[in-house]
mmCIF file of C-alpha atoms in Angstrom:
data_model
loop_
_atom_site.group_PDB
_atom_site.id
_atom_site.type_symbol
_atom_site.label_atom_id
_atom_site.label_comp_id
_atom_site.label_asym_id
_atom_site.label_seq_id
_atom_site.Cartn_x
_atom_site.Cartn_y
_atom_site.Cartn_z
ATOM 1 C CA UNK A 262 -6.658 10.272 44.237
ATOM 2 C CA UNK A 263 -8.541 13.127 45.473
ATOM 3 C CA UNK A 264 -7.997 15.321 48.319
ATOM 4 C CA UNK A 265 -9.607 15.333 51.681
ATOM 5 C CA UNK A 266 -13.131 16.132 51.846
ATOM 6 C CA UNK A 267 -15.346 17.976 54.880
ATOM 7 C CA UNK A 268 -18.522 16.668 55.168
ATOM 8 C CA UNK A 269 -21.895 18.984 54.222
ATOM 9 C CA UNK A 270 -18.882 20.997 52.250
ATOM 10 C CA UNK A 271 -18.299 22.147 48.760
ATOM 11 C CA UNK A 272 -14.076 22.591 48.613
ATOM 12 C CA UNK A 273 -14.005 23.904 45.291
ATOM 13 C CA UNK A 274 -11.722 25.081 43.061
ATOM 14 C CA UNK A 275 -12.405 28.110 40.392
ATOM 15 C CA UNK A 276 -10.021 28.387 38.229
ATOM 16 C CA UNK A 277 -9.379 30.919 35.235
ATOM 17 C CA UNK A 278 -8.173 29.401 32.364
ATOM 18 C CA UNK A 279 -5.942 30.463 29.092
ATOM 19 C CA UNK A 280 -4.185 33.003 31.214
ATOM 20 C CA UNK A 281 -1.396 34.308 29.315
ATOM 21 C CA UNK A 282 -3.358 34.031 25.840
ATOM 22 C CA UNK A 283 -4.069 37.523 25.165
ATOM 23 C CA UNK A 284 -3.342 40.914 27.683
ATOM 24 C CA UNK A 285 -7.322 41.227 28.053
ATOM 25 C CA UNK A 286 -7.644 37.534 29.385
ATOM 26 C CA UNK A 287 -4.349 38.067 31.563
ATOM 27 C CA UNK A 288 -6.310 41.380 33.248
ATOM 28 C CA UNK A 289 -9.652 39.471 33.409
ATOM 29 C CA UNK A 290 -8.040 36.492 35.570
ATOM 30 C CA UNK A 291 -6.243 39.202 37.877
ATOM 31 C CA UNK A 292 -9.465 41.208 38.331
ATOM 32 C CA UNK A 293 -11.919 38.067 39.331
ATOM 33 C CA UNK A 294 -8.753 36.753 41.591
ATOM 34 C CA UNK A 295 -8.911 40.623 43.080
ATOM 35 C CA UNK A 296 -12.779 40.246 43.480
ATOM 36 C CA UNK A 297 -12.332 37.265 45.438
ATOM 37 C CA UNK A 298 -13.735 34.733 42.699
ATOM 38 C CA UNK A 299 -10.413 32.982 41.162
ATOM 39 C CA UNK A 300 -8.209 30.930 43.231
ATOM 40 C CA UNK A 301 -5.852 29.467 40.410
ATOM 41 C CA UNK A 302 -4.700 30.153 37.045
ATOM 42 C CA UNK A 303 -3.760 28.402 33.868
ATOM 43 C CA UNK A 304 -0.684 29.928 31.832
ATOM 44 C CA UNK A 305 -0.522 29.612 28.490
ATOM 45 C CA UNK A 306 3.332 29.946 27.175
ATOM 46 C CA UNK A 307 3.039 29.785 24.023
ATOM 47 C CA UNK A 308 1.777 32.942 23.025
ATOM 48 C CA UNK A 309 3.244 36.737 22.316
ATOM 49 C CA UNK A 310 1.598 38.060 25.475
ATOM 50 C CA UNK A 311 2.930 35.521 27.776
ATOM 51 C CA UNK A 312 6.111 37.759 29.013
ATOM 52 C CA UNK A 313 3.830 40.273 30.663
ATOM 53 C CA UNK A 314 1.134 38.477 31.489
ATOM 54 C CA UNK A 315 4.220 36.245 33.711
ATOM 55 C CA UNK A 316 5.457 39.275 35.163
ATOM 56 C CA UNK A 317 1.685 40.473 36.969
ATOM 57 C CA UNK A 318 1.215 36.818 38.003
ATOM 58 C CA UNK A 319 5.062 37.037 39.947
ATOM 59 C CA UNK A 320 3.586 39.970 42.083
ATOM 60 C CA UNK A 321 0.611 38.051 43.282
ATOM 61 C CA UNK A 322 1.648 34.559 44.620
ATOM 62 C CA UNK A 323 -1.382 33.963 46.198
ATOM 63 C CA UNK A 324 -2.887 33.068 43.230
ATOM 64 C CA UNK A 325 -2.340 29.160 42.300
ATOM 65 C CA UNK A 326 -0.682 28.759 38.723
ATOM 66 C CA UNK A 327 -0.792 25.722 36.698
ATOM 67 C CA UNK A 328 0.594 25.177 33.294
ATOM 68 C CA UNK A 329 -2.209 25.004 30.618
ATOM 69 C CA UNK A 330 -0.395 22.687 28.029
ATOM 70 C CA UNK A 331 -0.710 23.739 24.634
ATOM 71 C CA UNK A 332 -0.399 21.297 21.917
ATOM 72 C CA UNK A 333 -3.369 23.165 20.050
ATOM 73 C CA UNK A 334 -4.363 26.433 19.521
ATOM 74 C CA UNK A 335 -2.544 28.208 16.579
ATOM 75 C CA UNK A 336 0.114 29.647 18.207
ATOM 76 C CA UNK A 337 4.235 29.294 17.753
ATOM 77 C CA UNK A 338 5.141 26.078 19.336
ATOM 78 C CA UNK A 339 8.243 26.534 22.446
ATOM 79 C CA UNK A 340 10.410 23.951 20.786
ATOM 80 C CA UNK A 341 12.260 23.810 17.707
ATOM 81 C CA UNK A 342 9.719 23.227 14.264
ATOM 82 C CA UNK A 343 12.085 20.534 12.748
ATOM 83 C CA UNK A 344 11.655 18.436 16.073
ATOM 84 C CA UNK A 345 7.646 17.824 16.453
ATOM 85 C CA UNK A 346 6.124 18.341 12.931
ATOM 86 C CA UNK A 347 3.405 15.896 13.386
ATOM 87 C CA UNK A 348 2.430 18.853 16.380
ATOM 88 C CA UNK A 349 2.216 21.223 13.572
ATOM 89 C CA UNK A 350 -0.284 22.821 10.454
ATOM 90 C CA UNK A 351 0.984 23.963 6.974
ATOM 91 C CA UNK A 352 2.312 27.337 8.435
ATOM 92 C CA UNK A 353 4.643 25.397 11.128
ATOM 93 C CA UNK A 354 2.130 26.340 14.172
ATOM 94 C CA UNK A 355 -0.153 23.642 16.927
ATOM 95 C CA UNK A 356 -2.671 22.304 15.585
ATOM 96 C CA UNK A 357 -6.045 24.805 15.720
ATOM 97 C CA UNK A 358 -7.895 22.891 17.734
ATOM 98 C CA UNK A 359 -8.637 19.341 19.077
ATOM 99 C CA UNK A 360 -10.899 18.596 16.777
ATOM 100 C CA UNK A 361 -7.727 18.555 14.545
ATOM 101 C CA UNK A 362 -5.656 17.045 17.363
ATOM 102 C CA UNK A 363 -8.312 14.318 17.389
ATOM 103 C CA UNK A 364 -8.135 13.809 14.032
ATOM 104 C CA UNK A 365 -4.341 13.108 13.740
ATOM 105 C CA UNK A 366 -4.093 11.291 16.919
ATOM 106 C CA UNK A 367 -7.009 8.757 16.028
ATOM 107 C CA UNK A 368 -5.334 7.345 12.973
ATOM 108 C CA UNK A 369 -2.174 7.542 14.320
ATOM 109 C CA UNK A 370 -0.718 10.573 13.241
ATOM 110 C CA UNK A 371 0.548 12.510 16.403
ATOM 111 C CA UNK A 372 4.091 11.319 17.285
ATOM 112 C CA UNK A 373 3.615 11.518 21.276
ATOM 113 C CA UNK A 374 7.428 11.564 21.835
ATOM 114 C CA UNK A 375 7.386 14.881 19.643
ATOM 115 C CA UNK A 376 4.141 15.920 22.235
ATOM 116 C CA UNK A 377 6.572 15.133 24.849
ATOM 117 C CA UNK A 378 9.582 17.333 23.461
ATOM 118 C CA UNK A 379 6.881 20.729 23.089
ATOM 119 C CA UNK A 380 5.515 19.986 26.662
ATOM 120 C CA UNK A 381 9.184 19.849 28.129
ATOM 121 C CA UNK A 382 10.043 23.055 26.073
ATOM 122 C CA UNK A 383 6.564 24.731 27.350
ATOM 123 C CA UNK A 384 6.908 23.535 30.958
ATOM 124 C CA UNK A 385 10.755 25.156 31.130
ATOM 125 C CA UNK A 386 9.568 28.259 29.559
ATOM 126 C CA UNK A 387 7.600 28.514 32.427
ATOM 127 C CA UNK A 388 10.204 27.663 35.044
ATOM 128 C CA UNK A 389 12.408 30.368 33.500
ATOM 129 C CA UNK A 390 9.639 33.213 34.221
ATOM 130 C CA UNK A 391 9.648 32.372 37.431
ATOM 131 C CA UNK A 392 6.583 30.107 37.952
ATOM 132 C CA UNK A 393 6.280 27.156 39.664
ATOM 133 C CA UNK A 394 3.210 25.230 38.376
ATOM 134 C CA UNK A 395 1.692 23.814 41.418
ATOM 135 C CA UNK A 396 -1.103 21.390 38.597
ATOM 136 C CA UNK A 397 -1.450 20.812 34.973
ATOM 137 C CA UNK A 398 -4.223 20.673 32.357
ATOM 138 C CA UNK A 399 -4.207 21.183 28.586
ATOM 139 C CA UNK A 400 -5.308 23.675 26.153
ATOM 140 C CA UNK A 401 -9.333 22.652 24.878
ATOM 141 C CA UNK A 402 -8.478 19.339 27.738
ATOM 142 C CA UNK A 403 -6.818 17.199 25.000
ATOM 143 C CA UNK A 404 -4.875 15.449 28.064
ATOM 144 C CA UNK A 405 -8.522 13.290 27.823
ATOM 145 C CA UNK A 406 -6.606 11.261 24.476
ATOM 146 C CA UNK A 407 -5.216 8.132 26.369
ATOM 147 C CA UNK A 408 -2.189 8.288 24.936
ATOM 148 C CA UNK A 409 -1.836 12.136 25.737
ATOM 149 C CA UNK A 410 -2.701 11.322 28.966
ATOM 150 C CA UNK A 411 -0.308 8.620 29.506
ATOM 151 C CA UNK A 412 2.099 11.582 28.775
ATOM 152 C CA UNK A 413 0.736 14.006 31.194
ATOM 153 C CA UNK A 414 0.959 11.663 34.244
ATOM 154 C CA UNK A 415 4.468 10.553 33.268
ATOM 155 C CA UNK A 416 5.162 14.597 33.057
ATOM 156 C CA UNK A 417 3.751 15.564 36.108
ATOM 157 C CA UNK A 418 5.362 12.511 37.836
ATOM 158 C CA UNK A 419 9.038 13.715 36.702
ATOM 159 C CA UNK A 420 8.344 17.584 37.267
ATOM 160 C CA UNK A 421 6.870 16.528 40.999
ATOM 161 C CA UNK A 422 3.449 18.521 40.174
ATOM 162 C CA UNK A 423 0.891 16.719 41.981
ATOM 163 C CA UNK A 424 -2.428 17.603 41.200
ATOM 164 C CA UNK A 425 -4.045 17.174 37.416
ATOM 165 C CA UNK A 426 -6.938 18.087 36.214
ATOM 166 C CA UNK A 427 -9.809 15.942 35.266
ATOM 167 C CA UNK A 428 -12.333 17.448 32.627
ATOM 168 C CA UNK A 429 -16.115 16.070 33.003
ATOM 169 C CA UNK A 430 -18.655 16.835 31.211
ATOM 170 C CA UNK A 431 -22.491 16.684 32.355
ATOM 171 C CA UNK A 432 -23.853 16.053 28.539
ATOM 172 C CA UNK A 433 -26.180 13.636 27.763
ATOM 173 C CA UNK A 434 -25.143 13.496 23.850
ATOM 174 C CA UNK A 435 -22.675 11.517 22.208
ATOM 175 C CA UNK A 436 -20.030 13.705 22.917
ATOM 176 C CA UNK A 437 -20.416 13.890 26.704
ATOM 177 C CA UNK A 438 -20.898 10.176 26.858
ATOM 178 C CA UNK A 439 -17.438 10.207 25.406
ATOM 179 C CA UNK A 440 -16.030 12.522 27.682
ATOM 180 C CA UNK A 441 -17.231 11.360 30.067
ATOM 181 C CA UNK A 442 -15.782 7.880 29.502
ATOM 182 C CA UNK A 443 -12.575 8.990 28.954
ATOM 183 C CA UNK A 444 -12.850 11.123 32.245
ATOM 184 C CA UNK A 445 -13.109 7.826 33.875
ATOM 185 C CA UNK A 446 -9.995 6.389 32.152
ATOM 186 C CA UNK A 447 -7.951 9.272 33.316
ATOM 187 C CA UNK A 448 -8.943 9.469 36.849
ATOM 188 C CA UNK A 449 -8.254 5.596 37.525
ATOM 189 C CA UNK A 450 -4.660 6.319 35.453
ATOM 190 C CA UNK A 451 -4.387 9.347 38.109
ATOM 191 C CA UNK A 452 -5.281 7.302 41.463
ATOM 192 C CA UNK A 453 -2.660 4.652 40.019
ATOM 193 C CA UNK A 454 0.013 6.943 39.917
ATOM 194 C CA UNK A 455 -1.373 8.659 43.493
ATOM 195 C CA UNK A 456 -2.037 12.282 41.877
ATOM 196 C CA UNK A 457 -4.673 14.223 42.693
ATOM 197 C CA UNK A 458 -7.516 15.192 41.283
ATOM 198 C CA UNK A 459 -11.274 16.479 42.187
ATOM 199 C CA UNK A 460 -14.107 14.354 42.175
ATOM 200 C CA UNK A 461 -16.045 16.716 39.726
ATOM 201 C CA UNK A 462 -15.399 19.541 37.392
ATOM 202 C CA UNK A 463 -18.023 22.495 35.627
ATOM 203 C CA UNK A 464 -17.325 24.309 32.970
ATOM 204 C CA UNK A 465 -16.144 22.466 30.014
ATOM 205 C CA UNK A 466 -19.822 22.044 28.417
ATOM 206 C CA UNK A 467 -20.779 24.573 26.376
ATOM 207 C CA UNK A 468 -17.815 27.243 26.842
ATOM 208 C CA UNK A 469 -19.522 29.378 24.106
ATOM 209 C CA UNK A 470 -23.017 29.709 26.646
ATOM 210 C CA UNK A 471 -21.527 28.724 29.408
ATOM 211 C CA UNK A 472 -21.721 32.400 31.413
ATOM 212 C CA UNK A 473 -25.670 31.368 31.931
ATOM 213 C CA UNK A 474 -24.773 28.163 34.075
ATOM 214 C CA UNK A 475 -21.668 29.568 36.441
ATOM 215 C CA UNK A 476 -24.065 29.998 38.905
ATOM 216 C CA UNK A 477 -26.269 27.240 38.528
ATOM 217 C CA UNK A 478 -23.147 24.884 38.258
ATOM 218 C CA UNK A 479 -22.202 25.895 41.585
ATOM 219 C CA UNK A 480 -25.558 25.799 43.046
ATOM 220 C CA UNK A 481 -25.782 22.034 41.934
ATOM 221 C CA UNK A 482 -22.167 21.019 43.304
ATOM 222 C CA UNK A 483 -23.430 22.513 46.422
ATOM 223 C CA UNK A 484 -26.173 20.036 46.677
ATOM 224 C CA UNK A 485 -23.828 17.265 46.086
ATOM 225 C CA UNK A 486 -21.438 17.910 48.542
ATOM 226 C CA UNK A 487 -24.641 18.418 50.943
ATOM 227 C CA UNK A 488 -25.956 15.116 50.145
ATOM 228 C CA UNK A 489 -22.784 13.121 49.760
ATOM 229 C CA UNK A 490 -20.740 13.784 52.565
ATOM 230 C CA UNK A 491 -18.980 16.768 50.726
ATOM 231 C CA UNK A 492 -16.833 17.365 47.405
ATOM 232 C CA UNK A 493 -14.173 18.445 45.864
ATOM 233 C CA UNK A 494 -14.697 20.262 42.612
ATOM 234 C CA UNK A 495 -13.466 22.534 39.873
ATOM 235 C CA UNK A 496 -14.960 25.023 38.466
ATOM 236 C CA UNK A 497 -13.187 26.456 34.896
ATOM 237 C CA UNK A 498 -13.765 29.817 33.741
ATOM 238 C CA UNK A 499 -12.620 31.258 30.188
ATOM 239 C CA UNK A 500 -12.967 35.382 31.092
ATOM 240 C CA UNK A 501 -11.813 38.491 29.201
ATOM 241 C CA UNK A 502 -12.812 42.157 29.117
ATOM 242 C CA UNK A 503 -15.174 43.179 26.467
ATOM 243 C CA UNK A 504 -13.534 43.940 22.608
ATOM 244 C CA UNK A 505 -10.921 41.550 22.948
ATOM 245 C CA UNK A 506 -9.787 42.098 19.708
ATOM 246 C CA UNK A 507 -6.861 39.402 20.089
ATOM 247 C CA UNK A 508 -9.226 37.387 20.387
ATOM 248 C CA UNK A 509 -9.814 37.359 16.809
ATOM 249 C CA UNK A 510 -7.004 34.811 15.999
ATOM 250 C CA UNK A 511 -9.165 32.219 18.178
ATOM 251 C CA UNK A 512 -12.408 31.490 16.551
ATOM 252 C CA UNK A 513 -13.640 29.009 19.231
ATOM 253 C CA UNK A 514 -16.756 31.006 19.970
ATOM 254 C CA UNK A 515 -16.222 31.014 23.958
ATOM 255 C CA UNK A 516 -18.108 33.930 25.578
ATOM 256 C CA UNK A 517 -15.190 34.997 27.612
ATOM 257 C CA UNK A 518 -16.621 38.725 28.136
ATOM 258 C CA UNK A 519 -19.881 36.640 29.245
ATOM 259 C CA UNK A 520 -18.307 34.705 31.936
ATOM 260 C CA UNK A 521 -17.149 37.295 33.666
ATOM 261 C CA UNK A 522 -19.812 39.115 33.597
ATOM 262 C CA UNK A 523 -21.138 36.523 35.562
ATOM 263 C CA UNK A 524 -18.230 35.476 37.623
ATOM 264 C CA UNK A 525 -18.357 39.135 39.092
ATOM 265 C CA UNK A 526 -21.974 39.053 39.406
ATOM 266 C CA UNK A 527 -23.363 39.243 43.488
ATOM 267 C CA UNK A 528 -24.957 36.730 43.599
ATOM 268 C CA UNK A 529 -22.163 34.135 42.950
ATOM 269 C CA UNK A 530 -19.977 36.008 45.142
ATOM 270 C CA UNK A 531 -22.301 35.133 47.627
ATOM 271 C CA UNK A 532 -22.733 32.043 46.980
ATOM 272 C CA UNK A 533 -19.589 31.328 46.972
ATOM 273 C CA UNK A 534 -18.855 32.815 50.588
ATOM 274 C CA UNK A 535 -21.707 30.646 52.175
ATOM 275 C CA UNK A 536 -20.543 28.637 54.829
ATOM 276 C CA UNK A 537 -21.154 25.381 52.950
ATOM 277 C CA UNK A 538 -18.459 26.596 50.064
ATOM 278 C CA UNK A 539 -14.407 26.867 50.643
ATOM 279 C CA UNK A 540 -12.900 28.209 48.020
ATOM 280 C CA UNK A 541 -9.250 26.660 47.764
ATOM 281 C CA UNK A 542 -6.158 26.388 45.661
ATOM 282 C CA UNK A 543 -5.168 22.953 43.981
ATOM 283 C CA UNK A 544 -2.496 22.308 46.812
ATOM 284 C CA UNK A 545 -4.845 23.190 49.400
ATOM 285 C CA UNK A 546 -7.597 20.990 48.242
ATOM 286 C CA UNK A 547 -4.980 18.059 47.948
ATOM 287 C CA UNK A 548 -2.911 18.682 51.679
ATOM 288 C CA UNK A 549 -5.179 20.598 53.703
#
């Protein structure tokens, strides 16, 4: 299900993700919201920096929150070790990344009522700080895995959170054939349950590059929601402040320091404040 459109306009949502992750990519997210770019945030609550990082996001409740499920990354899972090993590497911590997710979860490996045990811890963590997630998505979008996904819409079905995102992908290569294919499962799996979604997301292909196509992105969702009688879109951003150095501990190669660059850059403010573009929160793109 996606939310209402306007026709001739672009209803998009910009969203910051990995907030939470380290105290530069907390500040980043707050200054682009400040600047009038962000209009949501994804928390990570897994991580040492989390505390403060929840404490800034209290103060500003404008800005949406979701909860950016972690079941990869490297960092100390939220419920107990002995309870979810097949969630965890050699040194008791998620999974790296979802290439290793992948790995475990194609042959079978990834015991999804453990997955559900670490999301319940992650999602209460979150509660307890004071945030109430108003969507969900997943750290590096493993929430694409059927199964995983199964588990996501049951979550977000018990916790009343409405809105989920879908991750799309615009490649023409294997790899965004097969995103894009499992995109498709997940949005019929969402209209079945009646959550919402958007009709088209940016910023999943190349995260490492990816601060040379913000504004081109947005310039080409524009067109489509000219053409087609409007959209609703996401738009994911992975910003930090130059010399992360926490950073270090994620070797995934995103230019976070890039993509805000761009994200503060003129010309896609104004872009973005054209009358053709409304720049809205997950609830408001689903009720409004």
């Amino acid at each position: 299900m996606t939310g209402p459109r306007r026709p001739g306009v672009l209803r998009l949502i910009v969203n910051g993700d990995d907030y939470g992750l380290t105290p530069d990519i907390s500040r980043a997210v707050l200054d682009a919201h400040e600047a009038g770019v962000l209009t949501t945030t994804s928390v990570v609550v897994t991580t040492p920096a989390f505390a403060e990082a929840a404490e800034a996001l209290r103060q500003r409740p404008e800005l949406g929150v979701g909860l950016h499920l972690a079941l990869v990354g490297g960092d100390e899972p939220a419920a107990a070790r002995d309870r979810i090993g097949t969630l965890l590497d050699r040194e008791g911590r998620l999974l790296p990344s979802w290439r290793a997710f992948l790995a475990r979860a194609s042959t079978g490996r990834i015991d999804h009522a453990q997955a559900r045990l670490e999301l319940e811890a992650q999602h209460e963590r979150l509660r307890r700080a004071g945030l109430a997630p108003e969507h969900l998505d997943s750290h590096q979008n493993v929430h694409l895995w059927p199964a995983t996904a199964r588990l996501v819409v049951a979550l977000a079905e018990e916790w009343g959170i409405r809105s989920v995102r879908t991750p799309d992908s615009q490649g023409r290569d294997p790899r965004g054939l097969g995103i894009r294919l499992l995109s498709g499962r997940l949005r019929r799996r969402l209209a079945a349950a009646g959550l919402h979604t958007t009709e088209a997301m940016v910023g999943l292909d190349g995260a490492e590059r990816y601060a040379r196509r913000v504004a081109d992105d947005v310039a080409l969702l524009r067109t489509r929601a000219e053409q087609g009688g409007g959209l609703v879109a996401e738009l994911a951003l992975h910003l930090s402040h130059p010399g992360d150095g926490a950073l270090a501990a994620y070797d995934w190669g995103y230019d976070y320091a890039g993509a805000l660059a761009a994200g503060l850059e003129p010309g896609l403010a104004r872009v973005l404040s054209e009358p053709g573009v409304e720049l809205v929160t997950w609830a408001q793109a689903r009720d409004r």
